[in-house]
XYZ file of C-alpha atoms in Angstrom:
694
model
C 7.077 -23.948 53.534
C 8.213 -24.112 49.911
C 9.721 -21.023 48.324
C 7.260 -18.683 46.660
C 8.311 -16.543 43.741
C 8.039 -12.799 44.186
C 5.057 -12.529 41.844
C 2.995 -14.798 44.113
C 4.474 -13.729 47.422
C 3.720 -10.048 46.875
C 0.425 -10.452 45.054
C -1.976 -7.674 46.220
C -4.730 -8.694 48.634
C -6.528 -5.348 48.731
C -7.683 -2.876 46.112
C -5.295 -0.288 47.499
C -2.315 -2.587 46.884
C -2.984 -2.836 43.139
C -0.585 -0.550 41.268
C -1.547 1.443 38.194
C -5.248 0.470 37.966
C -6.929 3.217 39.977
C -9.646 3.715 37.361
C -10.781 0.121 37.953
C -10.383 -0.154 41.716
C -12.160 3.131 42.479
C -15.141 2.184 40.277
C -15.505 -1.262 41.828
C -15.229 0.054 45.389
C -17.918 2.664 44.711
C -20.173 -0.020 43.220
C -19.669 -2.187 46.357
C -20.473 0.721 48.639
C -23.660 1.498 46.705
C -24.599 -2.187 46.404
C -24.678 -1.921 42.596
C -23.351 -5.401 41.945
C -23.323 -6.567 38.325
C -23.823 -10.196 37.407
C -21.016 -10.217 34.829
C -17.592 -8.546 34.549
C -14.960 -8.602 31.809
C -11.399 -7.622 32.760
C -9.152 -7.105 29.704
C -5.659 -5.792 29.201
C -1.952 -6.564 28.985
C -0.502 -9.645 30.678
C 0.605 -9.432 34.289
C -1.159 -6.166 35.184
C -3.664 -7.444 37.765
C -6.771 -8.767 35.994
C -7.046 -12.067 37.864
C -5.812 -10.405 41.067
C -8.623 -7.847 41.044
C -11.134 -10.622 40.254
C -10.033 -12.474 43.409
C -10.118 -9.312 45.522
C -13.630 -8.575 44.220
C -14.677 -12.118 45.108
C -13.334 -11.604 48.634
C -15.180 -8.281 48.922
C -18.465 -9.805 47.722
C -18.369 -12.792 50.103
C -16.791 -11.025 53.080
C -18.877 -11.762 56.176
C -18.346 -8.326 57.662
C -20.589 -5.577 56.371
C -19.232 -2.400 54.871
C -19.012 0.364 57.483
C -18.405 -1.931 60.447
C -15.443 -1.547 62.763
C -13.506 -4.383 61.132
C -14.496 -3.335 57.596
C -14.838 0.463 57.406
C -14.827 0.598 53.592
C -15.390 -1.657 50.599
C -12.052 -3.395 51.084
C -12.289 -7.045 52.241
C -11.553 -7.558 55.926
C -9.018 -10.358 55.200
C -9.686 -11.969 58.574
C -13.024 -13.710 58.156
C -13.239 -17.328 57.112
C -14.465 -16.507 53.603
C -11.603 -14.073 52.931
C -8.943 -16.486 54.157
C -10.343 -19.385 52.121
C -10.542 -17.313 48.930
C -7.008 -16.036 49.504
C -5.775 -19.612 49.955
C -7.656 -20.715 46.825
C -9.834 -23.395 48.459
C -13.187 -21.618 48.737
C -16.143 -23.802 47.775
C -18.285 -21.034 46.296
C -15.513 -19.328 44.287
C -14.719 -21.493 41.256
C -11.744 -20.441 39.154
C -11.724 -22.101 35.720
C -8.949 -22.150 33.155
C -10.957 -21.368 30.019
C -8.033 -22.283 27.800
C -8.472 -25.915 28.896
C -12.236 -26.019 29.614
C -13.316 -24.250 26.470
C -15.826 -26.653 24.935
C -19.587 -26.637 24.998
C -19.756 -29.657 27.335
C -17.796 -27.863 30.090
C -19.950 -24.752 29.730
C -23.127 -26.860 29.958
C -21.870 -28.339 33.214
C -21.113 -24.839 34.481
C -24.589 -23.659 33.483
C -26.263 -26.590 35.247
C -24.226 -26.088 38.428
C -25.018 -22.368 38.449
C -28.683 -23.093 39.190
C -27.848 -24.275 42.687
C -27.378 -21.774 45.470
C -23.969 -21.324 47.158
C -23.195 -23.740 49.942
C -22.228 -21.112 52.524
C -21.366 -17.674 51.151
C -23.612 -15.015 49.704
C -22.534 -15.394 46.047
C -21.392 -18.233 43.845
C -18.609 -16.699 41.776
C -17.107 -18.083 38.555
C -13.730 -16.664 37.459
C -12.979 -17.598 33.830
C -9.309 -16.946 33.065
C -8.283 -16.548 29.394
C -11.946 -16.317 28.474
C -11.247 -15.548 24.811
C -10.293 -19.233 24.356
C -13.913 -20.355 24.837
C -15.534 -21.486 21.586
C -18.433 -19.627 20.003
C -20.788 -22.544 20.599
C -19.872 -22.554 24.287
C -20.458 -18.796 24.521
C -23.854 -19.257 22.880
C -24.719 -21.873 25.490
C -23.851 -19.347 28.194
C -25.801 -16.433 26.739
C -29.139 -17.123 28.438
C -27.510 -17.576 31.826
C -25.558 -14.318 31.391
C -28.685 -12.426 30.352
C -30.968 -13.671 33.151
C -28.740 -15.210 35.822
C -29.885 -16.209 39.283
C -29.424 -13.626 42.011
C -26.577 -15.553 43.599
C -24.357 -15.876 40.463
C -21.536 -13.535 39.439
C -19.353 -14.191 36.366
C -15.878 -12.680 36.034
C -13.950 -13.153 32.786
C -10.281 -12.185 32.412
C -8.811 -11.964 28.907
C -5.971 -10.431 26.942
C -7.988 -10.395 23.716
C -11.426 -8.923 24.379
C -12.154 -8.605 20.660
C -12.371 -12.412 20.446
C -15.278 -12.479 22.883
C -18.609 -12.258 21.011
C -20.331 -8.907 21.117
C -23.471 -10.557 22.503
C -21.490 -11.606 25.573
C -19.720 -8.278 26.007
C -22.992 -6.379 25.879
C -24.285 -8.397 28.881
C -21.257 -7.639 31.094
C -19.450 -4.651 32.504
C -16.166 -4.265 30.645
C -13.088 -2.873 32.432
C -10.030 -2.170 30.288
C -6.789 -2.328 32.279
C -3.814 -0.086 31.524
C -0.163 -1.010 31.235
C 1.653 -0.202 34.469
C 3.827 2.881 34.225
C 7.566 2.689 34.665
C 7.456 4.867 37.778
C 4.920 2.596 39.456
C 6.887 -0.552 38.594
C 10.100 1.068 39.808
C 8.514 2.008 43.132
C 7.122 -1.478 43.644
C 10.494 -3.093 42.856
C 12.270 -0.769 45.271
C 9.762 -1.629 48.010
C 10.155 -5.380 47.421
C 13.974 -5.089 47.391
C 13.830 -3.358 50.757
C 11.549 -6.031 52.213
C 13.738 -8.813 50.864
C 16.921 -7.179 52.141
C 18.577 -6.889 48.732
C 21.044 -4.167 47.745
C 20.074 -2.823 44.324
C 21.135 0.454 42.748
C 18.717 2.637 40.816
C 20.230 1.718 37.433
C 19.633 -1.980 38.070
C 16.038 -1.415 39.191
C 15.429 0.825 36.176
C 16.637 -1.952 33.877
C 14.285 -4.418 35.563
C 11.381 -1.988 35.250
C 12.099 -1.379 31.559
C 12.360 -5.117 30.938
C 8.877 -5.531 32.422
C 7.456 -3.481 29.506
C 4.387 -2.414 31.440
C 3.841 -5.787 33.127
C 4.371 -5.989 36.880
C 4.532 -9.771 36.839
C 7.215 -9.779 34.104
C 9.327 -7.325 36.072
C 9.038 -9.411 39.252
C 9.922 -12.596 37.383
C 13.093 -11.006 35.947
C 13.945 -9.609 39.378
C 13.557 -13.066 40.912
C 15.944 -14.445 38.316
C 18.426 -11.594 38.831
C 18.485 -12.175 42.600
C 19.251 -15.832 42.052
C 22.211 -15.014 39.785
C 23.515 -11.984 41.696
C 26.756 -12.109 43.692
C 26.410 -11.915 47.460
C 28.249 -9.786 49.973
C 27.983 -10.956 53.584
C 25.083 -13.158 52.596
C 23.154 -10.303 50.921
C 22.550 -10.289 47.191
C 23.662 -7.199 45.260
C 22.111 -6.234 41.950
C 24.010 -4.079 39.462
C 23.210 -2.974 35.918
C 25.976 -4.885 34.113
C 24.969 -8.175 35.733
C 21.320 -7.646 34.727
C 22.262 -6.769 31.140
C 24.346 -9.911 30.883
C 21.468 -11.919 32.308
C 18.944 -10.514 29.823
C 21.330 -10.635 26.856
C 21.116 -6.898 26.183
C 23.728 -4.213 25.646
C 23.873 -0.742 27.174
C 22.183 2.039 25.229
C 25.504 3.877 25.197
C 26.423 1.587 22.300
C 23.540 2.837 20.197
C 24.353 6.411 21.152
C 27.853 5.797 19.788
C 26.402 4.334 16.574
C 24.194 7.390 15.994
C 27.148 9.683 16.606
C 29.064 7.786 13.902
C 26.046 8.093 11.581
C 25.989 11.836 12.178
C 29.721 12.015 11.363
C 29.190 9.962 8.169
C 31.636 7.296 9.380
C 30.560 3.963 7.934
C 33.709 2.241 9.197
C 32.951 3.216 12.805
C 29.389 1.883 12.497
C 30.585 -1.474 11.162
C 33.292 -1.650 13.843
C 30.802 -1.227 16.673
C 28.430 -3.748 15.095
C 31.282 -6.229 14.714
C 32.198 -5.880 18.399
C 28.601 -6.497 19.467
C 28.170 -9.539 17.235
C 31.531 -11.054 18.150
C 30.533 -10.799 21.798
C 27.737 -13.290 21.103
C 24.785 -10.904 20.916
C 21.922 -11.926 18.692
C 21.340 -9.712 15.623
C 17.590 -9.867 16.227
C 17.988 -8.755 19.841
C 20.327 -5.927 18.812
C 17.868 -4.796 16.141
C 15.055 -4.851 18.693
C 17.060 -2.702 21.100
C 18.039 -0.321 18.308
C 14.383 0.085 17.359
C 13.472 0.867 20.971
C 16.298 3.384 21.277
C 15.344 5.121 18.026
C 11.745 5.273 19.192
C 12.874 6.995 22.385
C 14.941 9.430 20.309
C 11.927 10.277 18.149
C 9.774 10.923 21.225
C 12.546 13.016 22.791
C 12.712 15.088 19.598
C 8.951 15.549 19.413
C 8.658 16.555 23.083
C 11.610 18.987 22.804
C 13.528 17.247 25.550
C 16.711 19.114 26.414
C 19.971 17.122 26.380
C 20.875 18.473 29.821
C 17.640 17.084 31.270
C 16.322 20.443 32.434
C 12.741 19.675 31.391
C 12.352 16.031 32.382
C 9.114 16.839 34.202
C 7.350 17.832 30.991
C 5.442 15.648 28.533
C 8.587 13.599 27.867
C 8.321 11.998 31.298
C 4.882 10.679 30.363
C 5.826 9.592 26.857
C 9.217 8.086 27.684
C 8.868 5.213 30.146
C 12.611 5.080 30.849
C 14.909 6.264 33.608
C 16.064 9.915 33.761
C 19.582 8.921 32.649
C 18.201 7.178 29.575
C 15.974 10.151 28.831
C 19.000 12.447 28.758
C 20.852 9.950 26.551
C 17.955 9.825 24.073
C 17.795 13.633 24.052
C 21.519 13.861 23.214
C 21.114 11.507 20.263
C 17.947 13.265 19.084
C 19.693 16.635 19.017
C 21.978 15.385 16.225
C 19.182 14.803 13.692
C 15.923 16.257 12.496
C 12.562 14.680 13.175
C 12.296 13.477 9.567
C 15.710 11.812 9.708
C 14.916 10.020 12.970
C 11.632 8.836 11.483
C 13.439 7.403 8.445
C 15.987 5.722 10.741
C 13.216 4.111 12.766
C 11.410 2.905 9.645
C 14.624 1.413 8.240
C 15.448 -0.467 11.441
C 11.881 -1.714 11.780
C 12.129 -3.178 8.284
C 15.499 -4.683 9.155
C 14.073 -6.249 12.307
C 11.228 -7.788 10.315
C 13.612 -9.183 7.698
C 15.833 -10.843 10.299
C 13.027 -13.252 11.131
C 13.247 -15.083 7.807
C 16.801 -14.404 6.644
C 19.593 -16.941 6.935
C 22.547 -14.554 7.213
C 21.194 -12.369 10.001
C 24.556 -10.756 10.674
C 24.860 -9.402 7.137
C 21.344 -7.997 7.115
C 21.850 -6.310 10.469
C 25.065 -4.678 9.245
C 23.302 -3.636 6.050
C 20.535 -2.013 8.091
C 23.086 0.042 10.031
C 24.829 1.110 6.808
C 21.488 2.304 5.447
C 21.348 4.784 8.316
C 24.589 6.329 7.092
C 23.282 6.480 3.528
C 20.013 8.036 4.622
C 21.997 10.768 6.307
C 23.359 11.760 2.897
C 19.931 12.272 1.369
C 18.554 15.760 0.933
C 15.018 16.650 2.037
C 12.533 16.798 -0.808
C 11.730 20.416 0.057
C 15.356 21.415 -0.512
C 15.467 19.575 -3.832
C 12.252 21.222 -5.034
C 13.478 24.659 -4.053
C 16.526 24.259 -6.320
C 14.348 23.456 -9.337
C 11.865 26.291 -8.972
C 11.058 27.575 -12.468
C 11.705 31.258 -13.319
C 9.994 33.243 -16.112
C 13.238 33.374 -18.116
C 13.714 29.633 -17.847
C 10.119 29.022 -18.856
C 10.529 31.228 -21.941
C 13.692 29.421 -22.906
C 12.088 25.988 -22.543
C 9.214 26.907 -24.905
C 11.419 28.578 -27.592
C 11.155 26.720 -30.926
C 14.280 25.519 -32.748
C 15.786 28.008 -35.114
C 16.248 25.770 -38.148
C 16.498 22.218 -39.286
C 14.378 19.275 -38.228
C 12.388 19.422 -35.016
C 14.542 18.460 -32.040
C 13.068 17.056 -28.832
C 13.658 19.433 -25.959
C 14.797 18.227 -22.567
C 13.120 20.209 -19.797
C 14.150 19.872 -16.158
C 11.376 19.161 -13.684
C 11.391 18.826 -9.870
C 10.214 15.220 -9.908
C 12.198 13.586 -12.682
C 14.715 14.207 -15.432
C 13.559 13.572 -18.996
C 16.048 12.117 -21.434
C 15.143 12.867 -25.027
C 15.093 10.139 -27.640
C 13.787 9.982 -31.225
C 10.971 7.633 -30.176
C 9.539 10.222 -27.798
C 10.147 13.278 -29.962
C 6.495 13.564 -31.127
C 5.321 13.545 -27.500
C 7.751 16.245 -26.417
C 6.837 18.690 -29.179
C 4.473 21.350 -27.861
C 1.255 21.700 -29.915
C 1.012 25.367 -28.917
C 4.377 26.424 -30.343
C 4.145 29.454 -32.596
C 6.731 28.303 -35.143
C 5.710 25.663 -37.728
C 6.994 22.165 -37.250
C 9.544 21.042 -39.829
C 8.177 18.523 -42.346
C 9.067 14.855 -41.980
C 11.652 13.391 -44.351
C 10.237 12.710 -47.852
C 9.336 9.152 -48.750
C 11.735 7.122 -50.839
C 11.554 7.847 -54.581
C 9.894 4.999 -56.400
C 11.050 3.943 -59.878
C 9.314 5.811 -62.644
C 6.878 3.904 -64.873
C 7.733 3.273 -68.518
C 7.229 6.147 -70.893
C 3.802 6.544 -72.425
C 3.136 7.203 -76.097
C 3.402 10.805 -77.228
C 0.603 12.953 -75.973
C -1.286 15.013 -78.507
C -3.483 17.918 -77.623
C -6.744 19.086 -79.109
C -6.539 21.258 -82.272
C -5.979 24.948 -81.583
C -6.782 27.930 -83.687
C -3.188 28.978 -84.247
C -1.937 25.526 -85.210
C -2.502 23.992 -88.639
C -5.464 21.696 -88.816
C -4.455 18.074 -88.522
C -5.859 15.278 -90.569
C -9.430 14.575 -89.382
C -9.818 11.527 -87.214
C -12.730 9.231 -86.873
C -13.030 8.646 -83.168
C -15.421 8.741 -80.296
C -14.381 10.637 -77.164
C -14.898 9.465 -73.628
C -14.660 12.165 -70.958
C -13.951 11.573 -67.310
C -14.379 14.332 -64.795
C -12.628 14.940 -61.475
C -14.299 14.703 -58.076
C -14.344 17.916 -56.003
C -11.116 18.437 -54.136
C -11.010 18.120 -50.366
C -8.809 20.588 -48.450
C -5.603 19.256 -46.882
C -6.093 15.757 -48.239
C -3.078 13.619 -47.365
C -2.894 11.918 -50.759
C -4.030 13.095 -54.166
C -6.018 10.231 -55.635
C -8.864 11.408 -57.879
C -11.974 9.415 -58.493
C -13.168 9.047 -62.103
C -16.834 9.088 -63.048
C -17.575 7.844 -66.560
C -19.977 9.733 -68.747
C -20.075 7.152 -71.574
C -19.768 3.366 -71.915
C -16.129 3.697 -72.902
C -13.324 3.007 -70.446
C -11.069 5.810 -69.215
C -7.322 5.244 -69.388
C -5.348 6.501 -66.370
C -2.425 8.710 -67.173
C 0.547 8.931 -64.822
C 2.078 12.332 -64.592
C 5.179 13.460 -62.817
C 4.789 14.293 -59.154
C 4.599 18.040 -58.496
C 7.461 19.482 -56.510
C 6.666 20.608 -52.945
C 6.263 24.325 -52.683
C 6.481 26.762 -49.804
C 2.714 26.847 -49.629
C 2.597 23.154 -48.789
C 5.775 22.434 -46.789
C 4.311 19.607 -44.734
C 2.340 17.808 -47.427
C 3.524 14.344 -48.391
C 3.366 13.977 -52.178
C 3.280 10.439 -53.526
C 4.852 9.704 -56.922
C 1.833 7.807 -58.248
C -0.716 10.586 -58.865
C -3.661 9.452 -60.946
C -5.693 12.038 -62.813
C -8.741 11.674 -64.967
C -8.142 12.092 -68.671
C -9.946 12.358 -71.983
C -9.330 9.408 -74.269
C -9.712 9.674 -78.032
C -10.089 6.365 -79.775
C -7.959 6.341 -82.894
C -5.262 4.394 -84.565
C -2.883 5.126 -82.936
C -4.873 6.289 -79.882
C -4.508 9.867 -78.717
C -4.484 10.560 -75.011
C -5.290 14.079 -73.855
C -4.157 14.989 -70.333
C -6.591 16.584 -67.976
C -4.439 19.685 -67.660
C -5.368 20.583 -71.210
C -9.092 19.854 -70.838
C -9.718 21.499 -67.448
C -6.794 23.659 -66.409
C -8.868 25.317 -63.659
C -9.513 22.040 -61.887
C -7.678 21.289 -58.645
C -6.313 17.849 -57.655
C -9.083 15.853 -56.060
C -8.951 14.634 -52.474
C -8.234 10.927 -52.284
C -9.811 8.379 -50.019
C -7.782 7.750 -46.833
C -9.309 4.400 -45.983
C -6.105 2.504 -46.691
C -4.028 4.802 -44.497
C -6.499 4.897 -41.600
C -6.746 1.101 -41.676
C -2.967 0.932 -41.440
C -2.940 3.348 -38.496
C -5.787 1.477 -36.840
C -3.954 -1.837 -37.226
C -0.767 -0.318 -35.740
C -2.663 0.963 -32.709
C -4.408 -2.387 -32.176
C -1.117 -4.306 -32.432
C 0.569 -2.011 -29.904
C -2.295 -2.393 -27.436
C -2.344 -6.170 -27.817
C 1.414 -6.277 -27.228
C 0.901 -4.457 -23.940
C -1.174 -7.484 -22.742
C -3.017 -5.391 -20.143
C -4.809 -3.264 -22.764
C -6.843 -5.876 -24.614
C -10.091 -4.106 -23.763
C -8.765 -0.871 -25.220
C -7.647 -2.790 -28.325
C -11.198 -4.096 -28.828
C -12.488 -0.543 -28.492
C -10.095 0.698 -31.194
C -11.133 -2.197 -33.465
C -14.758 -1.075 -33.195
C -13.875 2.594 -33.825
C -14.090 4.653 -37.021
C -10.908 6.542 -37.949
C -10.790 9.592 -40.181
C -7.662 11.504 -41.151
C -7.940 15.218 -41.911
C -4.614 16.824 -42.543
C -2.455 15.887 -39.568
C -5.383 15.190 -37.245
C -6.590 11.618 -36.781
C -10.098 11.476 -35.304
C -10.996 8.205 -33.573
C -14.779 7.884 -33.281
C -15.183 5.200 -30.604
C -18.309 3.257 -29.685
C -17.893 4.127 -26.013
C -19.989 6.549 -24.057
C -18.564 9.703 -22.540
C -18.387 7.990 -19.149
C -16.832 4.741 -20.337
C -14.255 6.266 -22.699
C -11.678 7.326 -20.016
C -12.240 4.042 -18.171
C -11.667 1.706 -21.137
C -9.005 3.798 -22.880
C -7.095 5.086 -19.897
C -4.062 7.358 -19.895
C -1.638 4.482 -20.443
C -3.645 3.063 -23.364
C -3.972 6.520 -24.923
C -0.203 6.964 -24.679
C 0.369 3.611 -26.409
C -2.057 4.575 -29.191
C -0.363 7.932 -29.814
C 3.126 6.406 -29.868
C 2.069 3.641 -32.276
C 0.333 6.042 -34.683
C 3.135 8.598 -34.609
C 5.658 5.845 -35.275
C 3.812 5.063 -38.522
C 2.924 8.646 -39.467
C 5.014 11.243 -37.605
C 3.332 14.491 -36.690
C -0.200 13.088 -36.568
C -2.263 14.111 -33.544
C -4.905 11.747 -32.191
C -8.337 12.833 -30.947
C -10.581 10.312 -29.152
C -14.313 11.002 -29.339
C -17.187 9.277 -27.496
C -19.973 7.560 -29.370
C -22.948 9.224 -31.012
C -26.233 7.863 -32.350
C -24.919 7.861 -35.918
C -21.701 6.176 -34.847
C -23.658 3.416 -33.103
C -25.705 2.779 -36.239
C -22.594 2.636 -38.427
C -20.805 0.325 -36.013
C -23.397 -2.407 -36.486
C -22.422 -2.680 -40.176
C -18.647 -2.426 -39.803
C -16.663 -5.699 -39.753
C -14.180 -6.045 -36.915
C -10.492 -5.924 -37.745
C -8.164 -8.514 -36.282
C -4.893 -7.886 -34.504
C -1.876 -9.239 -36.345
C -0.723 -12.554 -34.914
C -4.015 -13.217 -33.141
C -6.176 -16.292 -33.610
C -8.700 -14.301 -35.632
C -5.978 -12.983 -37.946
C -4.651 -16.512 -38.541
C -8.175 -17.746 -39.221
C -8.801 -15.025 -41.802
C -5.562 -15.957 -43.613
C -6.655 -19.571 -43.996
C -7.604 -20.388 -47.642
C -10.782 -22.244 -46.641
C -12.035 -19.254 -44.688
C -11.191 -16.889 -47.522
C -13.037 -19.120 -49.983
C -16.080 -19.172 -47.712
C -15.990 -15.384 -47.516
C -15.827 -15.160 -51.302
C -18.616 -17.646 -51.994
C -21.068 -16.701 -49.272
C -19.994 -13.144 -48.447
C -19.375 -14.419 -44.931
C -18.183 -12.415 -41.944
C -16.070 -13.746 -39.051
C -17.487 -12.531 -35.773
C -16.000 -14.728 -33.020
C -12.891 -16.892 -33.072
C -12.086 -19.167 -30.110
C -8.389 -19.978 -29.680
C -8.059 -23.585 -28.429
C -4.260 -23.627 -28.591
C -2.930 -24.872 -25.221
C -0.895 -22.292 -23.322
C 2.719 -23.297 -22.835
């Protein structure tokens, strides 16, 4: 007879022989005893854990010719001696059809299966279909099988084995009993390997069997396949193969975990050279960087679990929760506990995350060696980092420090203060000085530097005043007098431009007076050199101009219109938002807004509702607006207001401003467009930029 691999030779033939799936075998045996046979089963789980094996054992139990409770068959286990059991075990039973669904996955194959299912079994009690890798069946084929699964004949039983149950349609899963298989535990795999080694007459130490069990990774078939390969490559003594740990590691291309324990000890000692030396030895020995990274990830995971479960380095509590969480041998559990004792749980978590990222990067990097070494060096660097809690505790603010940080400057211009914070350090700069100044400071803010002094206008003719009682009477003049009065003054007006209202057909002549010097009462007021005041003009030859100070000394300087300045501030804000590229919507909102400047407060009356205002002009856009406006006019505070009914009505009559450099701005500068605006009083509403993007 040809040689059979261990996975086939020692395949279970009874429910009791299946390792690690008691929750499935007990349920099925109880259902057989109670004659509660379902017409459809789905067995799902990891590879090599007994799905197809249990399907075959269930088929043997269903078609066994001996009844349950008889002398040959005392329980629900198959008798294994009748003709049906032997044929199913040999794989040549007529009424048990095993189909590879990965190959026969189309609708035509399923139609043939559905047609053949209408016929009764040739000899046995049930006609059983075992569909392996059932998730490979197409959706159309599953739909063709739905009616048969919902109302099958009494003699049909479907069994579907799959590793991906989520790929099976929900309509199919709802018509079957679903059994989810578990990964086989390390202890169960180790016991099965030890039993097989004894039956095969192979000398194997516990370390070698533990390595084989760990290599199985929860799959009994994988562990048996590696064991079969290890037996073939093992040296023999007196015709008997001997398995040892070093030979198995060399066969699998792995390194002992003692190497990674040494690496973590070097990381704890902050020895980068030792880490690189060990990595160089491993790589020069021919080990793959990807395989080493995989092993390092597994070892770090075991260290994290050992730390969480409070596993003692001496192994005194190996019977606790660590034994369930760590599917490794007792020696490896103690090794992981020793490494875990060197670090905190947070540090081990960061190490694991770093190595996981390194392992992912090795899949698409050309110089895998360099990236693996870099990943190990990152572990040393991470060791030097301080926990965020410790950093925050060092920057805890005290009342004295808080008072010092809010103290205003003693003299001179306002200086931006640099305040330490737990999250970031702020470096002061002149551009951010307006943002750093606290609006709640008790001391007044120093005034901005005065504007440059403009050249004085040419001297006017001598100014004569009206005749007074004490002075000698001048020669009488024949003249008509035109009087212009001042508009009422507005408080805290930024510029002193007075508006003249004529009271006669004659034209008033503006008189330029010298700019008043700033006083202590108005330290922050910006005084422009060109202050226009209304005057009284006396027509004569030569003309006599009477200043307003002589006519109405009690009058105050009138508040000037701030439309020019607000337009300039509005244009600066729009340009800054357009330059940000991601704030074009906010720029449109500022274009549609009404700006009013009162003292050092700029009120922006937007056309947005209270709900839409923070969404359109978000925190970033508001920051850009404040920086742009304060760059033009330092010290100005910006207030954004939602729309009102009056603001909506005014917005319908206000022309939209254009951002500098935009297509609309270029269109408005064109002479033809300007001529059209002059002739027809036209307004540009929409401009489409057809310039191709480069």
